[in-house]
Amino acid sequence: MHSSYVRPTEDIFNADDPRIKEDIIGIVMQYLADEGYHASQAVLYDETNVKWKEREERSIEIKRLKKSILDGDWQEVEKLCTKPVVKNHRSFLYSIYKQQYLEYIERREIQKAFTFLNKRLKPLEHLQTKPNEFKDLCYLLTAKSIHEAPSFRNWEGIMGARENLVDQLQSMLDFETADRNGNRYIPPDRLLTLLRQAVAYQIEFSRYHPKVAPAVNSLLENYTSFVIPNAARRTLTGHRRNVKCVEFIGEEGRELVSGSSDNTLRIWGTETGECHAILEGHHSRIWDVSTTAQGGSLASASGDGTVKIWNLKDTLPLCATTLTGHSGDVYSTRYHPNESHIVTGGYDKTVRLFDITTGATVKTFSGHQLAVTKTIFNPLGNLVVSGSKDNTIKFWDIVSGLCIRTISSHLGEVTSVEMNSSGTYLLSSSKDNSNRLWDVRMVRPIQKLKGHQNTSKNFIRATFADNNLIVGGSEDGVVYIWDQDTGEVLQKLRGHNGVVYEAAWNAKQGMLASCSDDQTVKMWYYDEKVGITKKKKTTTCLALIIYTALFLSPVIDAVGHLKQKLYT
């Protein structure tokens, strides 16, 4: 993993900058036009404060002007030249008049040419394209051929010159359009180029750099390598009591935070394993943590009945807000997708929605019969999902505050709930010794994940990871990784010396973090050497079996022959 690189954060460019907004709209319009979505492009064009009627009239006038030039209908050209399209482009008017004059000369209409020269071209003499051009125009009144004048030695003839005049008009309009848009030239396929660069960036800076560039078939999620962690990368020590929760900070995950029964939070660097900060302020154990997408803010839920909001943008993180309202331990906290609200759950059996700015309780959801152990939002942010010690999972409408659905299939306390990024699956952990995967739309269990232990007083939690993996803790001190589709245990990560409370996966870092009763946080990753060692062992064992079979085959044959003799 690269030690330092530019992160795709908002400080790279200001999305509210009018110029940036114009660039984005221009790129999107270019893509729509390239793909043939002309009606959509027209609508977008209109919504960017360009009136359809004006644009349509302008387009019609340009087509008429081009046709009139090619047909030599100079009376119509004269009329259209009074329109705004070319009215202020005097150099183009000069070119039109020059063409008319040359056609008079070509047809030997000398008197008309002389009158036209004095009336139309003389006032625009200063716009001549060559130093002696107007002088040569005058000379043509007495010349036998247009080609005799040095400035018109390469004249293409009437039709050729008309076509060149139409091309000049189009170039002028193109330049005018670019100038009106701030002189912005949009290179071809700009949107696709930027998207390819973004995907290449993700692949280049992924932890497990592929030897062959993969084909990406979706742009809805960032590229991640498919790996199953198999080895401990670092063990983070410093907490003085068990570590209840762990989470990577923000989507980038260059740091992670852990909460402990020693009443503190610790922030660690994922690459170095160094403790960057110790956050003190709670008066009881930390049960849960949550961070914003950019990692600028952190929320911690504690046994002291409060939730603290920490500002991580400063060099020394400080508690910005303390949210109160629960009576007893607060077991869970989670940021709303808009990051202006937080949902919490606690010992007092309630789920609370807080406004972070004011610190006030916006809504209280009541209905659970026992303590609420975990609270989350669905991806859209219109529902709250809560798990409780009363063995149920409840879905709450965030606007009305009503419980719209209850799942009561678990036979033990529900210790955690999580939802996948699309909001189609719900994962629940329970003290009935199972993690269950639910189809949210059908409200039915589709997979039961077993193998771990979750039966005692601990809060054992599980969550989703990339590529249809599920990771979670266990009372036997092992981190479990399951296949979401089959329910099969794919990996058991051993190393902790106590209960593993939960595990967190970060796709950007390609790492797994787990926290335990042994007062440590462990970081897990994929180590190629471990895979090679296992392969070598397997190869050695296979060779031994083959060798043994070959060595013993004569003996086996002899014994078989002896048995046959004895029985006969």
Coordinates of C-alpha atoms in Angstrom, one line a residue:
M1 CA 0.0 0.0 0.0
H2 CA 1.3 3.4 -0.9
S3 CA 2.3 5.4 2.2
S4 CA 1.0 8.7 0.8
Y5 CA -1.2 9.7 -2.0
V6 CA -3.8 12.4 -2.8
R7 CA -7.1 11.4 -1.3
P8 CA -10.3 12.1 -3.3
T9 CA -11.7 14.5 -0.7
E10 CA -13.6 17.8 -1.2
D11 CA -10.5 19.9 -0.8
I12 CA -9.3 18.9 -4.3
F13 CA -12.0 21.1 -5.9
N14 CA -15.0 23.0 -4.6
A15 CA -18.1 21.3 -6.0
D16 CA -20.1 24.5 -5.5
D17 CA -17.7 26.4 -7.8
P18 CA -19.9 27.7 -10.7
R19 CA -17.1 26.9 -13.2
I20 CA -16.8 23.3 -11.9
K21 CA -20.6 22.9 -12.2
E22 CA -20.5 24.2 -15.7
D23 CA -17.8 21.7 -16.5
I24 CA -19.8 18.8 -15.1
I25 CA -22.9 19.8 -17.0
G26 CA -20.9 20.3 -20.2
I27 CA -19.4 16.8 -19.8
V28 CA -22.8 15.2 -19.2
M29 CA -24.3 17.0 -22.2
Q30 CA -21.4 15.8 -24.4
Y31 CA -22.0 12.2 -23.3
L32 CA -25.7 12.4 -23.9
A33 CA -25.1 13.8 -27.4
D34 CA -22.5 11.1 -28.2
E35 CA -24.9 8.4 -27.1
G36 CA -27.8 9.8 -29.1
Y37 CA -29.9 11.1 -26.2
H38 CA -30.6 14.3 -28.0
A39 CA -34.0 14.9 -26.3
S40 CA -32.4 14.5 -22.9
Q41 CA -29.6 16.8 -23.9
A42 CA -32.1 19.4 -25.0
V43 CA -33.9 19.2 -21.7
L44 CA -30.7 19.6 -19.8
Y45 CA -29.7 22.4 -22.0
D46 CA -33.0 24.2 -21.3
E47 CA -32.6 23.7 -17.5
T48 CA -29.2 25.4 -17.6
N49 CA -31.0 28.7 -18.4
V50 CA -31.0 28.5 -22.2
K51 CA -34.4 29.0 -23.6
W52 CA -35.6 26.4 -26.1
K53 CA -37.4 28.8 -28.4
E54 CA -34.4 31.1 -28.8
R55 CA -32.1 28.1 -29.5
E56 CA -34.6 26.6 -32.0
E57 CA -35.0 29.9 -33.8
R58 CA -31.2 30.4 -33.9
S59 CA -30.8 26.9 -35.3
I60 CA -33.4 27.5 -38.0
E61 CA -31.8 30.8 -39.0
I62 CA -28.4 29.2 -39.3
K63 CA -29.8 26.5 -41.6
R64 CA -31.5 29.0 -43.8
L65 CA -28.4 31.2 -44.0
K66 CA -26.3 28.2 -45.1
K67 CA -28.8 27.1 -47.7
S68 CA -29.1 30.7 -49.0
I69 CA -25.4 31.0 -49.4
L70 CA -25.1 27.7 -51.3
D71 CA -28.0 28.6 -53.5
G72 CA -26.7 32.1 -54.2
D73 CA -29.9 33.7 -52.9
W74 CA -28.1 36.9 -51.8
Q75 CA -31.4 38.8 -51.2
E76 CA -32.3 36.2 -48.5
V77 CA -28.7 36.3 -47.2
E78 CA -28.9 40.1 -46.9
K79 CA -32.1 39.7 -44.9
L80 CA -30.6 37.1 -42.5
C81 CA -27.5 39.2 -42.0
T82 CA -29.6 41.6 -40.0
K83 CA -30.4 38.8 -37.5
P84 CA -28.3 38.5 -34.3
V85 CA -26.7 35.4 -35.7
V86 CA -24.2 37.4 -37.8
K87 CA -25.2 41.0 -37.3
N88 CA -22.3 41.8 -35.1
H89 CA -19.7 39.7 -37.0
R90 CA -18.6 42.3 -39.5
S91 CA -15.6 40.2 -40.7
F92 CA -18.1 37.6 -41.9
L93 CA -20.3 40.2 -43.5
Y94 CA -17.2 41.4 -45.4
S95 CA -16.7 37.8 -46.6
I96 CA -20.3 37.6 -47.8
Y97 CA -20.0 40.9 -49.7
K98 CA -16.7 39.8 -51.2
Q99 CA -18.3 36.6 -52.5
Q100 CA -21.2 38.5 -54.1
Y101 CA -18.7 40.9 -55.7
L102 CA -16.6 38.1 -57.1
E103 CA -19.7 36.4 -58.5
Y104 CA -20.6 39.7 -60.3
I105 CA -17.1 39.8 -61.8
E106 CA -17.3 36.1 -62.8
R107 CA -20.5 36.8 -64.7
R108 CA -19.0 40.0 -66.1
E109 CA -21.7 42.2 -64.6
I110 CA -19.1 45.1 -64.2
Q111 CA -21.6 47.9 -63.5
K112 CA -23.3 46.0 -60.7
A113 CA -19.8 45.0 -59.4
F114 CA -18.6 48.6 -59.4
T115 CA -21.7 49.9 -57.5
F116 CA -21.5 47.0 -55.0
L117 CA -17.8 47.7 -54.4
N118 CA -18.5 51.3 -53.4
K119 CA -21.6 50.7 -51.4
R120 CA -20.8 47.5 -49.5
L121 CA -17.1 46.7 -49.6
K122 CA -15.5 50.1 -49.3
P123 CA -16.9 50.8 -45.8
L124 CA -15.4 47.4 -44.7
E125 CA -12.0 47.8 -46.4
H126 CA -10.3 47.7 -43.0
L127 CA -11.5 44.1 -42.6
Q128 CA -9.6 42.7 -45.6
T129 CA -7.8 39.4 -44.9
K130 CA -4.7 40.2 -47.0
P131 CA -2.7 43.5 -47.2
N132 CA -3.6 44.3 -50.9
E133 CA -6.9 42.5 -51.1
F134 CA -9.1 45.5 -51.5
K135 CA -6.7 46.9 -54.1
D136 CA -7.0 43.6 -56.1
L137 CA -10.8 43.8 -55.8
C138 CA -10.6 47.1 -57.6
Y139 CA -8.2 45.7 -60.2
L140 CA -10.7 43.0 -61.0
L141 CA -13.0 45.6 -62.6
T142 CA -10.6 45.8 -65.5
A143 CA -9.1 42.2 -65.4
K144 CA -10.1 39.5 -67.8
S145 CA -10.2 36.8 -65.1
I146 CA -10.4 36.7 -61.3
H147 CA -7.3 34.6 -61.2
E148 CA -5.2 37.5 -62.6
A149 CA -5.4 39.3 -59.2
P150 CA -2.6 38.0 -56.8
S151 CA -5.0 37.8 -53.9
F152 CA -7.4 35.5 -55.8
R153 CA -5.0 33.4 -57.8
N154 CA -6.3 30.3 -56.0
W155 CA -10.0 31.2 -56.1
E156 CA -12.1 27.9 -56.2
G157 CA -14.9 29.2 -58.4
I158 CA -18.4 30.2 -57.4
M159 CA -19.6 26.9 -55.8
G160 CA -16.3 26.1 -54.1
A161 CA -16.1 29.6 -52.7
R162 CA -19.7 29.3 -51.4
E163 CA -18.9 26.1 -49.6
N164 CA -15.9 27.7 -48.0
L165 CA -18.1 30.5 -46.9
V166 CA -20.5 28.1 -45.2
D167 CA -17.5 26.4 -43.5
Q168 CA -16.3 29.8 -42.3
L169 CA -19.8 30.4 -40.8
Q170 CA -19.8 27.1 -38.9
S171 CA -16.3 27.8 -37.5
M172 CA -17.4 31.2 -36.4
L173 CA -20.5 29.7 -34.6
D174 CA -18.4 27.0 -33.0
F175 CA -15.9 29.5 -31.7
E176 CA -18.8 31.7 -30.5
T177 CA -20.3 28.8 -28.6
A178 CA -17.0 27.9 -26.9
D179 CA -16.6 31.6 -26.0
R180 CA -20.1 31.8 -24.5
N181 CA -19.3 28.8 -22.4
G182 CA -16.1 30.3 -21.0
N183 CA -13.7 29.2 -23.7
R184 CA -14.2 25.6 -22.5
Y185 CA -13.1 23.1 -25.0
I186 CA -14.3 19.6 -24.0
P187 CA -12.1 16.9 -25.2
P188 CA -13.8 13.9 -26.9
D189 CA -15.3 11.2 -24.6
R190 CA -14.4 13.3 -21.5
L191 CA -16.8 11.6 -19.1
L192 CA -15.5 8.1 -20.1
T193 CA -11.9 9.2 -19.8
L194 CA -12.5 10.6 -16.3
L195 CA -14.3 7.4 -15.2
R196 CA -11.5 5.2 -16.6
Q197 CA -8.9 7.3 -14.7
A198 CA -10.9 7.0 -11.5
V199 CA -11.1 3.2 -11.8
A200 CA -7.4 3.0 -12.7
Y201 CA -6.7 5.1 -9.6
Q202 CA -8.6 2.7 -7.4
I203 CA -6.8 -0.3 -8.9
E204 CA -3.4 1.3 -8.6
F205 CA -3.8 2.2 -5.0
S206 CA -5.5 -1.0 -3.8
R207 CA -3.6 -3.0 -1.3
Y208 CA -3.6 -6.2 -3.3
H209 CA -2.4 -4.8 -6.6
P210 CA -3.4 -7.2 -9.4
K211 CA -0.7 -8.4 -11.8
V212 CA -3.2 -8.1 -14.7
A213 CA -5.6 -5.2 -14.8
P214 CA -9.1 -6.6 -14.2
A215 CA -12.2 -5.8 -16.3
V216 CA -14.6 -3.7 -14.2
N217 CA -18.2 -4.3 -14.9
S218 CA -19.8 -1.9 -12.5
L219 CA -19.2 1.7 -11.5
L220 CA -21.6 1.8 -8.5
E221 CA -19.0 0.7 -6.0
N222 CA -15.2 1.3 -5.7
Y223 CA -12.9 -1.4 -7.0
T224 CA -11.7 -3.9 -4.4
S225 CA -9.6 -7.0 -4.7
F226 CA -11.3 -10.2 -3.7
V227 CA -9.2 -11.5 -0.8
I228 CA -10.0 -13.4 2.3
P229 CA -7.8 -12.4 5.2
N230 CA -5.6 -15.2 6.5
A231 CA -3.0 -13.7 8.8
A232 CA -2.6 -11.1 11.5
R233 CA -0.8 -8.0 10.3
R234 CA -0.6 -6.1 13.6
T235 CA -1.7 -6.4 17.2
L236 CA -2.6 -3.0 18.7
T237 CA -2.1 -2.8 22.4
G238 CA -2.6 0.0 24.9
H239 CA -6.1 -0.4 26.3
R240 CA -6.2 -1.4 30.0
R241 CA -9.4 -3.4 29.8
N242 CA -11.4 -5.3 27.2
V243 CA -12.1 -3.7 23.8
K244 CA -15.8 -3.7 23.1
C245 CA -15.9 -2.1 19.6
V246 CA -13.8 -1.2 16.6
E247 CA -14.4 0.7 13.4
F248 CA -12.3 2.1 10.5
I249 CA -12.6 5.9 10.4
G250 CA -14.3 7.0 7.2
E251 CA -14.4 5.2 3.8
E252 CA -10.6 5.7 3.4
G253 CA -9.9 3.8 6.6
R254 CA -6.4 5.2 7.1
E255 CA -7.1 5.2 10.8
L256 CA -9.4 3.1 13.0
V257 CA -11.0 3.7 16.4
S258 CA -11.5 1.4 19.3
G259 CA -13.7 1.7 22.4
S260 CA -12.9 0.0 25.6
S261 CA -14.1 -0.8 29.1
D262 CA -11.3 1.5 30.3
N263 CA -13.6 4.4 29.4
T264 CA -11.3 5.6 26.6
L265 CA -11.3 5.6 22.8
R266 CA -8.0 5.1 20.9
I267 CA -7.3 6.1 17.3
W268 CA -4.7 4.0 15.5
G269 CA -2.9 4.3 12.2
T270 CA -3.8 1.3 10.0
E271 CA -0.4 1.2 8.3
T272 CA 1.9 1.8 11.3
G273 CA -0.3 0.5 14.1
E274 CA 0.7 3.5 16.2
C275 CA -1.8 5.1 18.6
H276 CA -2.4 8.6 17.2
A277 CA -4.7 9.8 20.0
I278 CA -6.5 8.8 23.2
L279 CA -10.0 10.3 23.7
E280 CA -11.0 10.7 27.3
G281 CA -14.3 12.1 28.6
H282 CA -16.6 9.2 29.2
H283 CA -17.1 7.9 32.7
S284 CA -18.0 4.3 31.8
R285 CA -17.2 1.7 29.2
I286 CA -17.5 2.4 25.5
W287 CA -20.1 0.1 23.9
D288 CA -20.2 1.3 20.3
V289 CA -18.6 3.8 17.8
S290 CA -19.6 5.3 14.5
T291 CA -17.9 7.6 12.0
T292 CA -18.9 9.8 9.1
A293 CA -18.1 8.9 5.5
Q294 CA -15.2 11.3 5.3
G295 CA -13.9 10.5 8.7
G296 CA -14.3 14.1 10.1
S297 CA -16.5 13.1 13.0
L298 CA -16.8 10.3 15.4
A299 CA -19.7 9.3 17.8
S300 CA -19.2 7.1 20.8
A301 CA -21.9 5.4 23.0
S302 CA -21.1 4.7 26.6
G303 CA -22.3 3.1 29.8
D304 CA -22.5 6.6 31.3
G305 CA -25.7 7.2 29.5
T306 CA -24.3 9.6 26.9
V307 CA -23.2 9.8 23.3
K308 CA -20.2 12.0 22.6
I309 CA -19.5 13.6 19.2
W310 CA -15.8 14.1 18.5
N311 CA -14.3 16.4 16.0
L312 CA -11.4 14.6 14.3
K313 CA -10.5 17.4 11.9
D314 CA -8.3 19.1 14.5
T315 CA -4.8 17.9 15.3
L316 CA -6.1 17.1 18.9
P317 CA -9.6 15.6 18.6
L318 CA -12.0 17.3 21.0
C319 CA -15.5 16.4 22.2
A320 CA -17.8 18.8 20.3
T321 CA -21.2 17.7 21.6
T322 CA -22.6 15.4 24.4
L323 CA -26.0 13.9 23.7
T324 CA -28.1 13.0 26.7
G325 CA -31.5 11.6 27.2
H326 CA -31.0 7.9 27.8
S327 CA -31.3 6.5 31.3
G328 CA -28.7 3.8 31.7
D329 CA -26.1 2.4 29.3
V330 CA -26.2 3.5 25.6
Y331 CA -25.3 0.3 23.7
S332 CA -25.4 1.6 20.1
T333 CA -24.9 4.7 17.9
R334 CA -25.0 5.2 14.2
Y335 CA -24.8 8.2 11.9
H336 CA -27.7 8.9 9.5
P337 CA -26.6 8.9 5.8
N338 CA -27.0 12.7 5.8
E339 CA -24.7 12.8 8.8
S340 CA -26.8 15.5 10.6
H341 CA -28.6 13.0 12.8
I342 CA -27.7 10.0 15.0
V343 CA -29.7 7.1 16.1
T344 CA -29.0 5.4 19.5
G345 CA -30.3 2.5 21.5
G346 CA -29.9 1.6 25.2
Y347 CA -30.7 -0.1 28.4
D348 CA -33.8 2.0 28.8
K349 CA -35.5 0.0 26.0
T350 CA -35.8 3.1 23.7
V351 CA -34.4 4.1 20.4
R352 CA -33.6 7.8 20.1
L353 CA -33.0 10.0 17.1
F354 CA -30.8 13.0 17.8
D355 CA -30.1 16.2 15.9
I356 CA -26.3 16.6 16.1
T357 CA -26.4 20.4 15.6
T358 CA -28.8 21.2 18.4
G359 CA -28.1 18.1 20.6
A360 CA -31.9 17.7 21.0
T361 CA -33.9 14.4 20.8
V362 CA -35.9 14.6 17.6
K363 CA -37.9 11.4 18.1
T364 CA -38.1 8.6 20.6
F365 CA -39.1 5.1 19.3
S366 CA -40.7 3.0 22.1
G367 CA -41.9 -0.6 21.8
H368 CA -39.1 -3.0 22.8
Q369 CA -39.6 -4.9 26.0
L370 CA -36.0 -5.1 27.0
A371 CA -32.7 -3.2 26.3
V372 CA -32.0 -2.2 22.7
T373 CA -28.6 -3.6 21.7
K374 CA -28.0 -2.2 18.2
T375 CA -29.6 0.5 16.0
I376 CA -28.9 1.3 12.3
F377 CA -30.4 3.2 9.4
N378 CA -31.3 1.6 6.0
P379 CA -29.2 3.1 3.1
L380 CA -32.0 5.5 2.1
G381 CA -32.2 6.8 5.7
N382 CA -36.0 6.6 5.9
L383 CA -36.0 3.6 8.3
V384 CA -34.4 2.7 11.6
V385 CA -33.7 -0.9 12.4
S386 CA -33.2 -2.0 16.0
G387 CA -32.2 -5.3 17.7
S388 CA -33.1 -6.0 21.3
K389 CA -32.6 -8.4 24.2
D390 CA -36.3 -9.2 23.9
N391 CA -35.3 -11.4 20.9
T392 CA -36.9 -9.1 18.3
I393 CA -35.9 -6.9 15.4
K394 CA -38.0 -3.9 14.7
F395 CA -38.3 -1.6 11.7
W396 CA -39.3 2.0 12.5
D397 CA -40.5 4.7 10.1
I398 CA -38.3 7.7 10.8
V399 CA -41.1 10.3 10.0
S400 CA -44.0 8.9 11.9
G401 CA -42.0 7.1 14.6
L402 CA -44.2 4.0 14.2
C403 CA -43.0 0.4 14.2
I404 CA -43.9 -0.9 10.7
R405 CA -42.5 -4.4 11.1
T406 CA -41.3 -6.8 13.7
I407 CA -39.1 -10.0 13.3
S408 CA -39.4 -12.4 16.2
S409 CA -37.8 -15.6 14.8
H410 CA -34.7 -15.6 17.0
L411 CA -34.7 -17.8 20.1
G412 CA -32.2 -15.6 21.9
E413 CA -31.3 -12.0 22.5
V414 CA -30.4 -10.1 19.3
T415 CA -26.9 -8.7 19.8
S416 CA -26.5 -6.9 16.5
V417 CA -28.2 -5.9 13.2
E418 CA -26.6 -4.7 9.9
M419 CA -27.8 -4.0 6.4
N420 CA -25.9 -4.4 3.2
S421 CA -25.2 -1.4 1.0
S422 CA -28.2 -1.9 -1.3
G423 CA -30.6 -2.4 1.6
T424 CA -31.8 -5.7 0.3
Y425 CA -30.4 -7.9 3.0
L426 CA -30.4 -7.7 6.8
L427 CA -27.9 -9.5 9.0
S428 CA -28.7 -10.3 12.6
S429 CA -26.7 -11.9 15.4
S430 CA -28.3 -13.6 18.3
K431 CA -27.6 -15.5 21.5
D432 CA -29.3 -18.5 19.9
N433 CA -25.8 -19.2 18.5
S434 CA -26.6 -18.1 15.0
N435 CA -26.2 -15.2 12.6
R436 CA -29.1 -15.0 10.2
L437 CA -29.4 -13.3 6.8
W438 CA -32.8 -11.9 5.9
D439 CA -34.4 -10.9 2.7
V440 CA -35.7 -7.4 3.7
R441 CA -38.4 -7.3 1.0
M442 CA -39.9 -10.7 1.8
V443 CA -39.1 -10.6 5.5
R444 CA -37.9 -14.1 5.5
P445 CA -34.6 -15.8 6.6
I446 CA -32.5 -17.0 3.6
Q447 CA -29.3 -18.2 5.4
K448 CA -28.3 -19.3 8.8
L449 CA -24.6 -18.9 9.6
K450 CA -23.2 -21.1 12.3
G451 CA -19.9 -22.4 13.7
H452 CA -19.2 -19.6 16.1
Q453 CA -20.3 -19.2 19.8
N454 CA -22.8 -16.6 21.0
T455 CA -24.7 -17.7 24.0
S456 CA -23.5 -15.8 27.1
K457 CA -23.8 -12.2 28.3
N458 CA -21.5 -10.7 25.7
F459 CA -22.5 -8.6 22.7
I460 CA -21.2 -10.6 19.8
R461 CA -21.6 -8.7 16.5
A462 CA -21.3 -9.5 12.8
T463 CA -21.3 -7.4 9.7
F464 CA -21.1 -7.5 5.9
A465 CA -17.8 -7.4 4.0
D466 CA -17.0 -7.2 0.3
N467 CA -17.7 -9.9 -2.3
N468 CA -20.6 -11.5 -0.4
L469 CA -18.6 -12.2 2.8
I470 CA -19.8 -11.9 6.3
V471 CA -17.4 -11.4 9.2
G472 CA -18.0 -11.6 12.9
G473 CA -16.8 -12.3 16.4
S474 CA -17.2 -15.3 18.7
E475 CA -16.9 -16.3 22.3
D476 CA -14.2 -18.9 21.4
G477 CA -11.7 -16.2 20.6
V478 CA -11.9 -16.8 16.8
V479 CA -12.8 -14.3 14.0
Y480 CA -15.2 -16.0 11.6
I481 CA -15.6 -15.3 7.9
W482 CA -18.6 -16.8 6.1
D483 CA -19.8 -17.1 2.5
Q484 CA -23.0 -15.1 2.3
D485 CA -24.5 -17.4 -0.4
T486 CA -23.8 -20.8 1.0
G487 CA -23.4 -20.1 4.8
E488 CA -20.1 -21.9 4.7
V489 CA -17.3 -20.9 7.1
L490 CA -14.5 -19.8 4.7
Q491 CA -11.9 -18.8 7.3
K492 CA -11.2 -18.9 11.0
L493 CA -8.7 -16.3 12.2
R494 CA -7.1 -17.4 15.4
G495 CA -4.9 -15.2 17.6
H496 CA -7.0 -13.5 20.3
N497 CA -6.9 -14.9 23.8
G498 CA -10.5 -14.0 24.7
V499 CA -13.9 -13.3 23.4
V500 CA -14.0 -11.5 20.0
Y501 CA -16.7 -9.0 20.3
E502 CA -16.9 -7.8 16.7
A503 CA -14.9 -7.4 13.4
A504 CA -14.9 -4.5 10.9
W505 CA -13.8 -4.7 7.2
N506 CA -12.5 -1.8 5.2
A507 CA -12.4 -2.3 1.4
K508 CA -10.1 0.6 0.7
Q509 CA -7.4 -0.7 3.0
G510 CA -8.2 -4.4 2.2
M511 CA -8.0 -5.2 5.9
L512 CA -10.1 -6.6 8.7
A513 CA -10.0 -5.4 12.3
S514 CA -11.2 -7.2 15.4
C515 CA -11.5 -6.4 19.1
S516 CA -11.4 -8.7 22.0
D517 CA -11.7 -9.3 25.7
D518 CA -7.9 -9.7 25.7
Q519 CA -7.6 -5.9 25.6
T520 CA -6.2 -5.8 22.1
V521 CA -7.2 -4.9 18.5
K522 CA -5.9 -7.1 15.8
M523 CA -5.6 -6.2 12.1
W524 CA -5.8 -9.0 9.6
Y525 CA -4.9 -9.1 5.9
Y526 CA -4.1 -11.6 3.1
D527 CA -0.5 -12.9 3.2
E528 CA 0.6 -14.6 0.0
K529 CA 3.3 -16.5 2.0
V530 CA 0.7 -18.2 4.1
G531 CA -1.0 -19.5 1.0
I532 CA 2.3 -20.6 -0.5
T533 CA 3.3 -22.4 2.7
K534 CA 0.0 -24.3 2.8
K535 CA 0.4 -25.2 -0.9
K536 CA 3.9 -26.5 -0.2
K537 CA 2.6 -28.6 2.7
T538 CA -0.2 -30.0 0.6
T539 CA 2.2 -30.8 -2.2
T540 CA 4.6 -32.5 0.3
C541 CA 1.7 -34.6 1.8
L542 CA 0.6 -35.6 -1.6
A543 CA 4.1 -36.6 -2.6
L544 CA 4.4 -38.7 0.6
I545 CA 1.1 -40.5 -0.1
I546 CA 2.2 -41.3 -3.6
Y547 CA 5.6 -42.5 -2.4
T548 CA 4.1 -44.6 0.3
A549 CA 1.6 -46.2 -2.2
L550 CA 4.4 -47.0 -4.6
F551 CA 6.7 -48.4 -1.9
L552 CA 4.0 -50.6 -0.3
S553 CA 2.4 -51.8 -3.5
P554 CA 4.6 -54.9 -3.8
V555 CA 4.0 -55.7 -0.1
I556 CA 0.2 -55.3 -0.6
D557 CA 0.3 -57.5 -3.7
A558 CA 2.3 -60.2 -1.8
V559 CA -0.2 -60.1 1.2
G560 CA -3.1 -60.3 -1.2
H561 CA -1.5 -63.3 -3.0
L562 CA -0.9 -65.0 0.3
K563 CA -4.5 -64.5 1.5
Q564 CA -5.7 -66.0 -1.8
K565 CA -3.5 -69.1 -1.3
L566 CA -4.8 -69.6 2.3
Y567 CA -8.4 -69.3 1.4
T568 CA -8.1 -71.6 -1.5

